[in-house]
Short mmCIF file of C-alpha atoms and ligand atoms in Angstrom, two decimals:
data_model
loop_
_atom_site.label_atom_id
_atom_site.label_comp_id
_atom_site.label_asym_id
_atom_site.label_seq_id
_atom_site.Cartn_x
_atom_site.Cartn_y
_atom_site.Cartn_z
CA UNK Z 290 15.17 14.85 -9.04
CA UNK Z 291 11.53 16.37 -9.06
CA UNK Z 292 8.84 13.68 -8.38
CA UNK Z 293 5.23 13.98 -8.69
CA UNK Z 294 3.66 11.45 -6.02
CA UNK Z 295 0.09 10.56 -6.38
CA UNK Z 296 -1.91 9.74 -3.22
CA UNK Z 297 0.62 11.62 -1.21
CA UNK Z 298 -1.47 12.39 2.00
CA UNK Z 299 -2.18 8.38 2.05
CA UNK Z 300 -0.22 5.89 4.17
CA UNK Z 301 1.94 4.80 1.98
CA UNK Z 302 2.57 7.77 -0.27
CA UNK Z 303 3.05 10.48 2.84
CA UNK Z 304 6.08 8.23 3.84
CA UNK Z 305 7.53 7.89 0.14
CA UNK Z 306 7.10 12.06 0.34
CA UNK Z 307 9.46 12.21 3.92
CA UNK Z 308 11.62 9.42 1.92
CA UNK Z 309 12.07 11.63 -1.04
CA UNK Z 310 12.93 14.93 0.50
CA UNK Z 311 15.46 13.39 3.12
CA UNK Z 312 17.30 12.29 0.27
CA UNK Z 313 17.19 15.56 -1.70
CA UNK Z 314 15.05 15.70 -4.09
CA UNK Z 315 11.69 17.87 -4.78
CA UNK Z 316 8.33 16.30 -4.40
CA UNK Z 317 4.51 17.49 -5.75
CA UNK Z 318 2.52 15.59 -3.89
CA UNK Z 319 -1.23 14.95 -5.50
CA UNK Z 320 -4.22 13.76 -3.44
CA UNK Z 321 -7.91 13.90 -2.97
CA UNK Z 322 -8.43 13.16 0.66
CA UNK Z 323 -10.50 10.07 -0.57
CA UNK Z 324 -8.96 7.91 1.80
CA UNK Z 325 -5.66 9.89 2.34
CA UNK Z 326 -5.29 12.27 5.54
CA UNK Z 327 -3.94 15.89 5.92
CA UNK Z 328 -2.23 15.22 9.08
CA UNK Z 329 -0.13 12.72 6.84
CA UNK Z 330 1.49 15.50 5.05
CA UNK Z 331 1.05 18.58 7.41
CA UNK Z 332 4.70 18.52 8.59
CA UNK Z 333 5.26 18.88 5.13
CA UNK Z 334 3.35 21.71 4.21
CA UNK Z 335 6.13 24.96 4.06
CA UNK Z 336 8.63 22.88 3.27
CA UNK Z 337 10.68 24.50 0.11
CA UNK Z 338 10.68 21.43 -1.67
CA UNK Z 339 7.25 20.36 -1.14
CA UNK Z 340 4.48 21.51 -2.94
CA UNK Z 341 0.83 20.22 -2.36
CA UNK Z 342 -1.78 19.66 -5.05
CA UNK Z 343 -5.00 18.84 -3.79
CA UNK Z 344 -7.32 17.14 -7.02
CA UNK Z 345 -8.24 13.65 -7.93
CA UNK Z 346 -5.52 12.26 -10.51
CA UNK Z 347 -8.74 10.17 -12.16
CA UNK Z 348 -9.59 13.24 -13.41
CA UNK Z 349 -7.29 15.71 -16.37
CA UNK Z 350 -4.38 16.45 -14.32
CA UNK Z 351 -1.84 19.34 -15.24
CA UNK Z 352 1.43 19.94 -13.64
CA UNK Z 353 3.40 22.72 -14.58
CA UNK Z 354 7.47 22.38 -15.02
CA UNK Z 355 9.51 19.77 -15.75
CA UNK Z 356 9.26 16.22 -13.64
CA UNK Z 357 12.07 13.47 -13.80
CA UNK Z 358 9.50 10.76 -11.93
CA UNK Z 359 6.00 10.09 -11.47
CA UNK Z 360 5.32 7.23 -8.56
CA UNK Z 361 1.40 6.44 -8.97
CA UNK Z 362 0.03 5.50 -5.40
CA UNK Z 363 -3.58 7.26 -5.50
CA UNK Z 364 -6.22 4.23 -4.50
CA UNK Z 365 -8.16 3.09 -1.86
CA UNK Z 366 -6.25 0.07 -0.20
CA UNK Z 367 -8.51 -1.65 2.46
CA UNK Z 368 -10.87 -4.11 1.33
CA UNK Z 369 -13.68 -2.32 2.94
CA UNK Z 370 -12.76 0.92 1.34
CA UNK Z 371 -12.87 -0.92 -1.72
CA UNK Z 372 -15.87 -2.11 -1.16
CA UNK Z 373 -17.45 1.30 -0.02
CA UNK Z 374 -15.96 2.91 -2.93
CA UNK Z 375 -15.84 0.32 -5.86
CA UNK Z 376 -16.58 3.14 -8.63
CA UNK Z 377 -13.64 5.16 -7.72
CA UNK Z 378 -11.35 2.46 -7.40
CA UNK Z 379 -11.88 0.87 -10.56
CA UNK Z 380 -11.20 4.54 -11.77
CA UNK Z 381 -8.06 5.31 -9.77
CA UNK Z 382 -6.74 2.43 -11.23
CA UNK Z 383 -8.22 2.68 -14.60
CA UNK Z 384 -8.51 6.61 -15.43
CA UNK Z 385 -5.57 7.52 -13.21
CA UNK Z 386 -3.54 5.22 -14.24
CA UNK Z 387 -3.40 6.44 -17.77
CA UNK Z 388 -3.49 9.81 -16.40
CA UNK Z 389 -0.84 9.43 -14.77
CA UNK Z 390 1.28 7.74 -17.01
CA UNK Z 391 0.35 10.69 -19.81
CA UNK Z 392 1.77 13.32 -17.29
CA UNK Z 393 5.09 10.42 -17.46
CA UNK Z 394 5.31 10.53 -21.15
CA UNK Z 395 4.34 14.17 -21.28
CA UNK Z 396 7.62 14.92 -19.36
CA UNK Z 397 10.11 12.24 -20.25
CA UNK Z 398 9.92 11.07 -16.92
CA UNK Z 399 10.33 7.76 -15.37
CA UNK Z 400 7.16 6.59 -13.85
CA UNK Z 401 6.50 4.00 -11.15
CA UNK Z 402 2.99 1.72 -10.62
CA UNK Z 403 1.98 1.22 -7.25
CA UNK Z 404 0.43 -2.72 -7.38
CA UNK Z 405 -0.48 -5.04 -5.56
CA UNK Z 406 -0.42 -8.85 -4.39
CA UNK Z 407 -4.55 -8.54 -4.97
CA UNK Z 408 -3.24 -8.86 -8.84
CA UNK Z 409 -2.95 -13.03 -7.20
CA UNK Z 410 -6.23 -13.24 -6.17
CA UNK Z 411 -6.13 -15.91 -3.66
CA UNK Z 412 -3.31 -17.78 -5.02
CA UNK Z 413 -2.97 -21.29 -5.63
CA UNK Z 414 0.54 -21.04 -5.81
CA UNK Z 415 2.88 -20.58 -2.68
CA UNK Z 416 4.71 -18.71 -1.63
CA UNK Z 417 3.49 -15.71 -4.67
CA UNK Z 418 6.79 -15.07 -7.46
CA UNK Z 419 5.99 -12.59 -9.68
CA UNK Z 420 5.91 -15.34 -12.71
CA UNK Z 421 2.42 -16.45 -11.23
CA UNK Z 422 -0.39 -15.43 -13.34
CA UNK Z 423 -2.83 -15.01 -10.54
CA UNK Z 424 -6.62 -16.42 -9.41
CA UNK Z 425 -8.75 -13.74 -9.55
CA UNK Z 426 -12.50 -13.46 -9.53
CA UNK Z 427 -13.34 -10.88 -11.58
CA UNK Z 428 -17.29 -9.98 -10.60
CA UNK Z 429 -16.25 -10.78 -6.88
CA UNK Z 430 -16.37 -7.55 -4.47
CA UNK Z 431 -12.99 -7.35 -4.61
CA UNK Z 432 -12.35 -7.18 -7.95
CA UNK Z 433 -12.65 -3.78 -8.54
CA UNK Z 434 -9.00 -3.53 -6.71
CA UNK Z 435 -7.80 -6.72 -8.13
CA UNK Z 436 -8.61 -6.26 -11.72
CA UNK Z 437 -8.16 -2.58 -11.38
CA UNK Z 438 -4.30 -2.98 -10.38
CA UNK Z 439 -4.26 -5.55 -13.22
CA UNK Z 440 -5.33 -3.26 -15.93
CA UNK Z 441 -3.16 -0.86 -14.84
CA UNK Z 442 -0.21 -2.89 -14.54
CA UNK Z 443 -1.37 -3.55 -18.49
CA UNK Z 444 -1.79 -0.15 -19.32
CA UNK Z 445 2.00 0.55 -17.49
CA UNK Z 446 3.58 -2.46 -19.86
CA UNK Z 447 1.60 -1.01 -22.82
CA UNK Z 448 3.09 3.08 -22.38
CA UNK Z 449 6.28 1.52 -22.07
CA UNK Z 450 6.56 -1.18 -25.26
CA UNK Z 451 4.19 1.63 -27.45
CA UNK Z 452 5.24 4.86 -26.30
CA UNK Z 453 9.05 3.98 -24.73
CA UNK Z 454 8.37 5.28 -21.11
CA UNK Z 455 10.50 4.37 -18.77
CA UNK Z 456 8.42 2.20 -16.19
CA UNK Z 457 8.85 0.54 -12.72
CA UNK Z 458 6.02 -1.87 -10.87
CA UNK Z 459 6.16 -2.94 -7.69
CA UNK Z 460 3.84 -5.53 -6.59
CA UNK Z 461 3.13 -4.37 -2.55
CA UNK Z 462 2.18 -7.37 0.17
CA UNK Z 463 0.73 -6.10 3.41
CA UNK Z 464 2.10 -3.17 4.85
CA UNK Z 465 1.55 -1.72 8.06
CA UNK Z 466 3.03 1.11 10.20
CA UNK Z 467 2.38 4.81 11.54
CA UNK Z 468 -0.11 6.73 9.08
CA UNK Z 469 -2.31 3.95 8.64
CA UNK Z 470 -6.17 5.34 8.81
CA UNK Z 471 -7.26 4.41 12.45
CA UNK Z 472 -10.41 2.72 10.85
CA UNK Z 473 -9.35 2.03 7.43
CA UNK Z 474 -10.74 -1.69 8.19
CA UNK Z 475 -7.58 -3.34 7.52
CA UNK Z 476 -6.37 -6.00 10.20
CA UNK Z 477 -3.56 -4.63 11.81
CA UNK Z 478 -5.11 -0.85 12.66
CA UNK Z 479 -8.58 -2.82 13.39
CA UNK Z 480 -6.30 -4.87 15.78
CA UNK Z 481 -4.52 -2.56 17.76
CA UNK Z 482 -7.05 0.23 17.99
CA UNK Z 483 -9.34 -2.60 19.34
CA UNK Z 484 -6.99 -3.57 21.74
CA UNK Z 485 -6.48 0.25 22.66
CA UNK Z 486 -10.40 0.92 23.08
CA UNK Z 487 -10.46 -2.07 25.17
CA UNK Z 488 -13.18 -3.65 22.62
CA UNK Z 489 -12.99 -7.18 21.02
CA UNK Z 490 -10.80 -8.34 18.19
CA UNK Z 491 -12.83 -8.94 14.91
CA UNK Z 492 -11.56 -12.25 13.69
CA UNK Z 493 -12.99 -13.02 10.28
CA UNK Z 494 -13.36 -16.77 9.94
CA UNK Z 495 -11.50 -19.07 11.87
CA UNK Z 496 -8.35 -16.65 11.30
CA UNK Z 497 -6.17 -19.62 10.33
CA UNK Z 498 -5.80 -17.59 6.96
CA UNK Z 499 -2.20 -16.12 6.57
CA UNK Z 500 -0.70 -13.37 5.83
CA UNK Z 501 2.88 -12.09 5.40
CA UNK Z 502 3.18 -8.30 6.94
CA UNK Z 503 6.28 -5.80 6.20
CA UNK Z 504 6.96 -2.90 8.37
CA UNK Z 505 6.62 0.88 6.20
CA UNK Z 506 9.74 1.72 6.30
CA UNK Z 507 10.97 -1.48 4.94
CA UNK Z 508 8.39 -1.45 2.07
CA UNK Z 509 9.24 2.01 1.04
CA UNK Z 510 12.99 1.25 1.29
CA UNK Z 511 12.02 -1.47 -1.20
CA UNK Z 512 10.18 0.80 -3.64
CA UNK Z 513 12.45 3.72 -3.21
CA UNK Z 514 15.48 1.13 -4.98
CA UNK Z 515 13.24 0.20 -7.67
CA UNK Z 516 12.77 2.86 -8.56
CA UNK Z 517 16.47 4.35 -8.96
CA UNK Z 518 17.11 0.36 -10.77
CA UNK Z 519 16.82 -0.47 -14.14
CA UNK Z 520 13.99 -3.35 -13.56
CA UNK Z 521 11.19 -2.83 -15.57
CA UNK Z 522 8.84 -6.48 -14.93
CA UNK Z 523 6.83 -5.99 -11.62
CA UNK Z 524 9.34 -6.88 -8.15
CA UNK Z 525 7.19 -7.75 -5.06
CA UNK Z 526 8.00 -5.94 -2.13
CA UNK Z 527 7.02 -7.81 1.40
CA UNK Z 528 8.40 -9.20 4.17
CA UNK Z 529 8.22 -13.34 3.79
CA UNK Z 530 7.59 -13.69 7.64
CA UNK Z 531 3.80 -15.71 7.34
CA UNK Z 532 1.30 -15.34 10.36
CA UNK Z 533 -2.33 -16.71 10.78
CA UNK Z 534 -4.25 -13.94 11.31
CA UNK Z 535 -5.08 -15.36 14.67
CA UNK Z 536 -1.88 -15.42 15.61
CA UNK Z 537 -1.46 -11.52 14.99
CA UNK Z 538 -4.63 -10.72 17.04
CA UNK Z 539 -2.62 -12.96 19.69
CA UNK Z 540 0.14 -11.03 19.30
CA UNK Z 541 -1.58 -7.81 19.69
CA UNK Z 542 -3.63 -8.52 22.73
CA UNK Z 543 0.47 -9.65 24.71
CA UNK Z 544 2.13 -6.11 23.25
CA UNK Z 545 -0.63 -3.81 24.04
CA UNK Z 546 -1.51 -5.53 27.70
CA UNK Z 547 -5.18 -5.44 26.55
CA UNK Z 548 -8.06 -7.24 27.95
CA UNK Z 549 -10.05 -7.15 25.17
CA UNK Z 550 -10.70 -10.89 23.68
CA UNK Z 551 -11.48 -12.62 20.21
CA UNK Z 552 -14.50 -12.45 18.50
CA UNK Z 553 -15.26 -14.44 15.05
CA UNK Z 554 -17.08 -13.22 12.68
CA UNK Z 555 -17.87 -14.72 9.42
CA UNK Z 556 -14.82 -14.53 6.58
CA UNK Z 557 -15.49 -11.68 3.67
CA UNK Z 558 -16.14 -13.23 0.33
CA UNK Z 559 -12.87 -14.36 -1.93
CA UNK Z 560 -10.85 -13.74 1.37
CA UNK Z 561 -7.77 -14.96 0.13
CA UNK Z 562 -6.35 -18.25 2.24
CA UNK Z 563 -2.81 -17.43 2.07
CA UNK Z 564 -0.47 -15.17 1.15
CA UNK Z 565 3.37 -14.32 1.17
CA UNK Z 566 5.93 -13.08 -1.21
CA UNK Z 567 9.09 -14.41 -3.17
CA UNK Z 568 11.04 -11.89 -3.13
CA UNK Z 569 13.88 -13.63 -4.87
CA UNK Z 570 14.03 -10.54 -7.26
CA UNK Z 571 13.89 -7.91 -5.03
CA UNK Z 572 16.90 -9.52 -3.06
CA UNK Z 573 19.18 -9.96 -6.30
CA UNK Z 574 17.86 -7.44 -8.37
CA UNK Z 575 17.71 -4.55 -5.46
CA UNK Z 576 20.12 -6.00 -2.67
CA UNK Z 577 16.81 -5.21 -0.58
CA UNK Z 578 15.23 -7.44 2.02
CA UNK Z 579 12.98 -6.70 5.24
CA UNK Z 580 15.05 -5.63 8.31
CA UNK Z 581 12.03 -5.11 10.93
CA UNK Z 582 9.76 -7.82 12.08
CA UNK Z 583 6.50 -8.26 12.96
CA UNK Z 584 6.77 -7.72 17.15
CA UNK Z 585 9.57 -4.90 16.78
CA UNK Z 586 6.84 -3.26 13.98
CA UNK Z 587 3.98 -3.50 16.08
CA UNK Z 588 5.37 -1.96 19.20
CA UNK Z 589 6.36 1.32 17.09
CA UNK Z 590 2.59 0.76 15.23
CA UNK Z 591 0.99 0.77 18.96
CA UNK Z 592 3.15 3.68 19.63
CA UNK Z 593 2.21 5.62 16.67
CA UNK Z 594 -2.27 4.80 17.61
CA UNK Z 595 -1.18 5.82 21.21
CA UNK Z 596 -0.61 8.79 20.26
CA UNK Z 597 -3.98 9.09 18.72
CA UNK Z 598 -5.22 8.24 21.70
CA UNK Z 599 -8.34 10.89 23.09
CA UNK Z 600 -8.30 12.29 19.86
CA UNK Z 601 -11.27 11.94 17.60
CA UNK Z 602 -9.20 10.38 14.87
CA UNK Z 603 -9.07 7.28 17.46
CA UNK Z 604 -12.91 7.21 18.41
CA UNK Z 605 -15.00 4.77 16.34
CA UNK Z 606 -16.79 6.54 13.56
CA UNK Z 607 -19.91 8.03 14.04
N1 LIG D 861 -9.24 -9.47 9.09
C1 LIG D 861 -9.71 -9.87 10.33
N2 LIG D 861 -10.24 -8.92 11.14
C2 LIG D 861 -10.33 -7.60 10.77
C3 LIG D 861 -9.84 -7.21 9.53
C4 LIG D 861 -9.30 -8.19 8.69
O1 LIG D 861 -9.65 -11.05 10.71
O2 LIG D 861 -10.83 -6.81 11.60
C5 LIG D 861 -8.63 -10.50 8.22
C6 LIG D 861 -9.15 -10.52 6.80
O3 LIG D 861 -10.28 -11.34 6.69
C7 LIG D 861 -7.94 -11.06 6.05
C8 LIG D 861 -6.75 -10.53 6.83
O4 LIG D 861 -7.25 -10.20 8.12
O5 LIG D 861 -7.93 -12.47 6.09
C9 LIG D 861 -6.09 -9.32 6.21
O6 LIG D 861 -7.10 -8.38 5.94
P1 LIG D 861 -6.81 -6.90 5.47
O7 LIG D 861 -8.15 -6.23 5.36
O8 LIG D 861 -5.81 -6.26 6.32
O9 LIG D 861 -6.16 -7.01 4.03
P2 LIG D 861 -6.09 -8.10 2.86
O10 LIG D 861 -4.82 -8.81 3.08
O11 LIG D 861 -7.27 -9.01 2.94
O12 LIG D 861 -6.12 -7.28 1.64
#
């Protein structure tokens, strides 16, 4: 097969490129450097099935030659890119969407929505199935992301009932692993590369909020079968295991042998309380669950920032 991945120098999208070409198949990757990194995809760069197109997918986007997939994971993902970048978010998941899902029709291809557990706000219902409707808050700061993801999740449902394309969406919990943006903001990279710098762990609120987190290679295992299924209605893809927040920044501190301590500062607004998929479809529907969990994860995550380690990516920006 020849995919077209959007956001394909991003954390999630660079590893759905190595997944891609290990199995076989060709890969254009698309990205704008927005939020994703070129040292994400620079082992990939000469490779003969790899080819690199560097543009922003919220803008007309033309790919030359056939495509037999198009996997849509262009967006800002951290909460404080989102709220840094709110305009080009709602856009990504507006503009590029439909974009993206015109290159799909354009070439008969099957196409593939990256979404999100944002599209349940913070949920009144738990654990999340993908029957739940959501609690969103629409003129919050985070709902360019959430409502975003939920228009395009629309827009996905309405190319394939209108226009017959043949569509996937997977509904992503929080996902952590090697690639991650040293200082995207999100909890487990703020966590360890605090705990590496020897600084203190930023605990918003009281951090007895939960959250559920799945290793990368499990999530892209999960999206990589959903995509070769048949399911079109959205699948979540996370790994069940819940934490307090607190009790990851505990966790943390004991893997890395840090000294660093706890700090609380106050919670973000419409921080959700809880989260943590069903992922009775992805199990029956995919044969797919987790396999990694959440201390054998964060040893190869601390690994991975290590490595960073006296290189500028590493150093708190500027
Ligand atoms: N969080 C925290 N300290 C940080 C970053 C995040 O306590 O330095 C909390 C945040 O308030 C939220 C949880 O960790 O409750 C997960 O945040 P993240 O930004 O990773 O993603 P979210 O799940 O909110 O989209």
């Amino acid at each position: 097969m020849k995919v077209l991945i959007t956001g394909a120098a991003g954390f999630l999208g660079s590893n759905l490129c190595d997944r891609f070409l290990a199995d076989g198949h060709e890969v254009v990757g698309l990205d704008n450097f927005l939020t994703g990194h070129p040292d994400n995809i620079a082992h990939l760069i000469g490779h003969e099935r790899f080819q690199f197109i560097r543009h922003n997918i919220s803008e007309y986007t033309y790919v030359a030659g056939h495509l037999d997939g198009v996997l849509h994971f262009a967006s800002p993902a951290s909460p404080v890119d989102y709220l840094h970048m709110p305009i080009q978010t709602l856009k990504v998941g507006s503009l590029g969407t439909h974009n993206a899902l015109g290159i799909a029709l354009a070439k008969g291809a099957r196409f593939l929505l990256a979404s999100t557990s944002e599209v349940y706000g913070d949920p009144l219902v738990h654990p999340q199935s993908e029957s739940y409707w959501g609690h969103v808050n629409p003129v919050g700061p985070r709902g360019c992301y959430d409502e975003a993801k939920r228009f395009a999740e629309a827009m996905t449902m309405a190319y394939h009932r209108a226009q017959g394309v043949d569509t996937r969406i997977v509904r992503i919990f929080n996902t952590y692993g090697p690639r991650m943006r040293p200082h995207d903001g999100r909890v487990v990279s703020n966590f360890i590369v605090q705990a590496l710098l020897g600084e203190p762990l930023t605990l918003y609120g009281d951090g007895s909020q939960t959250r559920s987190f799945c290793f990368v290679s499990d999530e892209v295992d999960g999206i990589y079968r959903l995509f070769h299924s048949q399911e079109r209605m959205p699948v979540n893809i996370g790994n069940p295991n819940e934490f307090t927040v607190r009790q990851l920044a505990e966790l943390v501190i004991e893997l890395t042998g840090s000294a660093s301590k706890v700090v609380e500062l106050p919670l973000p607004a419409d921080d959700p309380k809880v989260r943590q998929p069903d992922i009775t479809r992805a199990r029956t529907l995919l044969g797919w669950e987790p396999t990694v969990q959440l201390r054998e994860g964060l040893v190869r995550t601390i690994e991975y920032f290590r490595g960073l380690s006296g290189t500028p990516r590493l150093q708190p920006p500027t």
